[in-house]
Amino acid sequence: MLKKATEIEKTRGMAQGKYIEPNFGDNKEEVARLIVKAIKEGKKVAFVLNAKKETSYLFADILNFDYSKINGDNKPIVIANLDENIGLARIRNHAVNIKNQLDIPIDYITGGLDEYPITGNVAGQYLEEINPDMLVVFGVPHAFPVENFKSHSIAITDGPRLVEPLKDLGYDNVIAELDAHSKTLGTEEIVYSDFGSMIRSAIEWEK
């Protein structure tokens, strides 16, 4: 896993050998409205949580919304690397905590939190048959094969220096969540994320 993670960073992430200017990404309100509008209009929207370790507590907050307030007949597809049977006890416990605290059911588990270098591809293989209209990938979005899809694609990352590489991979919109590591240090509960809050606000605006 460590070798695969290093390979991903060198080929698709921040460690490609050139200086990457920090970038805070697209407007969070506008992108949140795009997601809510797509669900409201009945489009197939897939959320892919592909996170690592404690940062999963922040990225999971992006899933913590009530889709029935938007369109009760159109549940988003939810995919996550939250297998509680894989990894060290602490890592497995993170997966258990998050699954217990999520308000939206998970449709497909891709693997464990320590397997983020490969679970992005597992999610991609699952979604190829579904062919969603919109992809929302967060955590380690550069480990997801976004280039294989024609869907409108949105990435949420914790690194301002990943915004440019994610755009280069083909994501239409990229959002940067700041301070993911400091916000989740030592926690055992899902924590507030700026973009999760923006989605919940957009739901209220669309009513």
Short mmCIF file of C-alpha atoms in Angstrom, two decimals:
data_model
loop_
_atom_site.label_atom_id
_atom_site.label_comp_id
_atom_site.label_asym_id
_atom_site.label_seq_id
_atom_site.Cartn_x
_atom_site.Cartn_y
_atom_site.Cartn_z
CA MET A 1 0.00 0.00 0.00
CA LEU A 2 2.83 2.42 0.82
CA LYS A 3 4.51 1.77 -2.53
CA LYS A 4 1.21 2.24 -4.35
CA ALA A 5 0.49 5.47 -2.44
CA THR A 6 3.93 6.82 -3.39
CA GLU A 7 3.35 5.89 -7.03
CA ILE A 8 0.02 7.74 -7.07
CA GLU A 9 1.57 10.89 -5.58
CA LYS A 10 4.43 10.83 -8.10
CA THR A 11 2.23 10.24 -11.15
CA ARG A 12 -1.09 11.88 -10.21
CA GLY A 13 -0.53 14.01 -7.12
CA MET A 14 1.78 16.63 -5.59
CA ALA A 15 5.09 14.79 -5.99
CA GLN A 16 5.38 15.07 -9.78
CA GLY A 17 8.69 16.95 -9.60
CA LYS A 18 7.52 20.49 -10.32
CA TYR A 19 6.47 23.35 -8.06
CA ILE A 20 2.68 23.55 -7.80
CA GLU A 21 1.14 26.86 -6.80
CA PRO A 22 -1.38 26.57 -3.93
CA ASN A 23 -4.95 26.99 -5.17
CA PHE A 24 -8.13 26.95 -3.10
CA GLY A 25 -10.26 25.67 -5.94
CA ASP A 26 -13.70 26.57 -7.19
CA ASN A 27 -16.46 28.44 -5.41
CA LYS A 28 -17.93 26.05 -2.81
CA GLU A 29 -21.43 27.54 -2.98
CA GLU A 30 -21.64 27.24 -6.76
CA VAL A 31 -20.41 23.63 -6.77
CA ALA A 32 -22.74 22.62 -3.91
CA ARG A 33 -25.66 24.06 -5.86
CA LEU A 34 -24.62 22.01 -8.92
CA ILE A 35 -24.81 18.81 -6.85
CA VAL A 36 -28.16 19.62 -5.26
CA LYS A 37 -29.61 20.67 -8.62
CA ALA A 38 -28.51 17.39 -10.23
CA ILE A 39 -30.17 15.32 -7.48
CA LYS A 40 -33.30 17.46 -7.66
CA GLU A 41 -33.54 16.93 -11.43
CA GLY A 42 -33.33 13.15 -11.04
CA LYS A 43 -29.81 12.69 -12.39
CA LYS A 44 -27.62 9.80 -11.24
CA VAL A 45 -25.15 11.28 -8.75
CA ALA A 46 -22.42 9.11 -7.24
CA PHE A 47 -20.52 10.06 -4.08
CA VAL A 48 -17.17 8.31 -3.63
CA LEU A 49 -15.48 8.51 -0.24
CA ASN A 50 -11.87 7.43 -0.79
CA ALA A 51 -10.22 8.72 2.36
CA LYS A 52 -7.30 7.80 4.58
CA LYS A 53 -7.14 7.35 8.34
CA GLU A 54 -8.60 10.12 10.54
CA THR A 55 -9.24 12.54 7.67
CA SER A 56 -12.18 10.25 6.82
CA TYR A 57 -14.06 11.87 9.72
CA LEU A 58 -14.04 15.21 7.89
CA PHE A 59 -14.70 13.92 4.40
CA ALA A 60 -17.56 11.70 5.63
CA ASP A 61 -19.37 14.91 6.64
CA ILE A 62 -19.90 15.60 2.93
CA LEU A 63 -22.22 12.56 2.91
CA ASN A 64 -24.17 13.62 5.99
CA PHE A 65 -27.17 15.25 4.39
CA ASP A 66 -30.83 14.32 3.93
CA TYR A 67 -31.28 13.67 0.20
CA SER A 68 -35.05 13.23 0.70
CA LYS A 69 -35.29 17.00 1.21
CA ILE A 70 -34.06 17.41 -2.36
CA ASN A 71 -35.74 14.53 -4.19
CA GLY A 72 -36.91 11.60 -2.11
CA ASP A 73 -37.16 9.42 -5.21
CA ASN A 74 -33.55 9.95 -6.23
CA LYS A 75 -31.09 8.61 -3.67
CA PRO A 76 -27.46 9.31 -4.61
CA ILE A 77 -25.16 6.31 -5.06
CA VAL A 78 -22.81 6.16 -2.06
CA ILE A 79 -19.48 4.32 -2.27
CA ALA A 80 -16.90 4.29 0.52
CA ASN A 81 -13.68 2.60 1.64
CA LEU A 82 -15.13 1.83 5.07
CA ASP A 83 -14.60 -1.90 5.49
CA GLU A 84 -14.33 -2.45 9.25
CA ASN A 85 -12.69 -5.86 8.75
CA ILE A 86 -9.51 -4.56 7.11
CA GLY A 87 -6.52 -2.88 8.74
CA LEU A 88 -5.24 -2.31 12.25
CA ALA A 89 -7.78 -2.16 15.09
CA ARG A 90 -7.65 1.65 15.22
CA ILE A 91 -8.32 1.94 11.49
CA ARG A 92 -11.16 -0.58 11.62
CA ASN A 93 -12.66 1.38 14.51
CA HIS A 94 -12.67 4.57 12.43
CA ALA A 95 -14.73 2.77 9.79
CA VAL A 96 -17.20 1.48 12.41
CA ASN A 97 -17.60 4.94 13.95
CA ILE A 98 -18.26 6.65 10.63
CA LYS A 99 -20.74 4.06 9.39
CA ASN A 100 -22.65 4.31 12.67
CA GLN A 101 -22.80 8.10 12.44
CA LEU A 102 -23.77 8.49 8.78
CA ASP A 103 -27.38 9.38 8.05
CA ILE A 104 -27.25 8.03 4.49
CA PRO A 105 -26.79 4.30 3.69
CA ILE A 106 -23.71 3.09 1.83
CA ASP A 107 -24.35 1.15 -1.38
CA TYR A 108 -20.91 -0.32 -1.95
CA ILE A 109 -17.80 -0.80 0.20
CA THR A 110 -14.55 -0.70 -1.77
CA GLY A 111 -12.12 -1.74 0.96
CA GLY A 112 -10.49 -0.36 4.10
CA LEU A 113 -9.21 3.09 5.01
CA ASP A 114 -5.62 1.91 4.67
CA GLU A 115 -6.32 0.75 1.12
CA TYR A 116 -7.06 4.18 -0.38
CA PRO A 117 -4.34 3.76 -3.06
CA ILE A 118 -6.37 0.93 -4.65
CA THR A 119 -9.96 1.51 -3.51
CA GLY A 120 -10.33 4.39 -5.97
CA ASN A 121 -9.92 1.94 -8.85
CA VAL A 122 -12.37 -0.47 -7.20
CA ALA A 123 -14.93 2.34 -7.06
CA GLY A 124 -14.22 3.17 -10.70
CA GLN A 125 -14.83 -0.41 -11.80
CA TYR A 126 -18.13 -0.49 -9.90
CA LEU A 127 -19.29 2.79 -11.43
CA GLU A 128 -18.41 1.96 -15.04
CA GLU A 129 -21.58 -0.13 -15.37
CA ILE A 130 -23.72 2.48 -13.62
CA ASN A 131 -22.42 5.36 -15.76
CA PRO A 132 -23.49 8.21 -13.43
CA ASP A 133 -24.30 11.71 -14.65
CA MET A 134 -22.21 13.26 -11.89
CA LEU A 135 -19.25 12.03 -9.82
CA VAL A 136 -18.30 13.57 -6.47
CA VAL A 137 -15.00 12.10 -5.23
CA PHE A 138 -13.40 13.13 -1.94
CA GLY A 139 -10.53 12.25 0.34
CA VAL A 140 -7.84 11.11 -2.09
CA PRO A 141 -9.59 11.90 -5.40
CA HIS A 142 -6.40 11.56 -7.47
CA ALA A 143 -6.48 7.80 -6.76
CA PHE A 144 -9.81 7.57 -8.65
CA PRO A 145 -9.68 7.00 -12.46
CA VAL A 146 -11.75 10.06 -13.36
CA GLU A 147 -10.30 10.05 -16.89
CA ASN A 148 -12.38 6.93 -17.64
CA PHE A 149 -15.67 8.79 -17.23
CA LYS A 150 -17.57 11.39 -19.22
CA SER A 151 -19.65 12.37 -16.18
CA HIS A 152 -19.48 15.86 -14.70
CA SER A 153 -16.80 15.29 -12.05
CA ILE A 154 -16.13 17.07 -8.77
CA ALA A 155 -13.13 16.46 -6.49
CA ILE A 156 -12.75 17.53 -2.86
CA THR A 157 -9.19 17.39 -1.53
CA ASP A 158 -7.36 18.46 1.62
CA GLY A 159 -4.39 19.89 -0.29
CA PRO A 160 -4.38 23.29 -2.04
CA ARG A 161 -1.40 22.05 -4.08
CA LEU A 162 -3.56 19.17 -5.39
CA VAL A 163 -6.10 21.44 -7.08
CA GLU A 164 -4.04 21.90 -10.25
CA PRO A 165 -3.10 18.19 -10.63
CA LEU A 166 -6.76 17.21 -10.13
CA LYS A 167 -7.85 19.61 -12.87
CA ASP A 168 -5.15 18.14 -15.10
CA LEU A 169 -6.54 14.64 -14.47
CA GLY A 170 -9.90 15.78 -15.83
CA TYR A 171 -12.03 16.90 -12.88
CA ASP A 172 -14.45 19.65 -13.90
CA ASN A 173 -14.53 21.22 -10.44
CA VAL A 174 -12.11 20.96 -7.53
CA ILE A 175 -12.71 22.07 -3.93
CA ALA A 176 -10.03 22.35 -1.23
CA GLU A 177 -10.94 21.53 2.38
CA LEU A 178 -8.44 23.18 4.69
CA ASP A 179 -7.01 21.87 7.98
CA ALA A 180 -8.36 18.33 7.54
CA HIS A 181 -5.57 16.82 9.65
CA SER A 182 -5.78 19.31 12.52
CA LYS A 183 -9.59 19.10 12.62
CA THR A 184 -9.60 15.31 12.87
CA LEU A 185 -6.62 14.69 15.15
CA GLY A 186 -7.69 12.35 17.95
CA THR A 187 -11.39 12.44 17.09
CA GLU A 188 -13.81 9.52 16.94
CA GLU A 189 -16.72 11.49 15.51
CA ILE A 190 -17.57 12.96 12.12
CA VAL A 191 -16.44 16.59 12.15
CA TYR A 192 -17.70 19.68 10.37
CA SER A 193 -16.50 20.25 6.82
CA ASP A 194 -16.91 23.48 4.89
CA PHE A 195 -18.24 21.72 1.80
CA GLY A 196 -20.61 19.44 3.73
CA SER A 197 -22.07 22.52 5.37
CA MET A 198 -22.38 24.19 1.98
CA ILE A 199 -24.33 21.22 0.56
CA ARG A 200 -26.75 21.35 3.51
CA SER A 201 -27.18 25.10 2.99
CA ALA A 202 -27.78 24.58 -0.74
CA ILE A 203 -30.55 22.08 0.09
CA GLU A 204 -32.31 24.74 2.15
CA TRP A 205 -31.87 27.34 -0.61
CA GLU A 206 -33.38 25.00 -3.20
CA LYS A 207 -36.56 24.33 -1.20
#
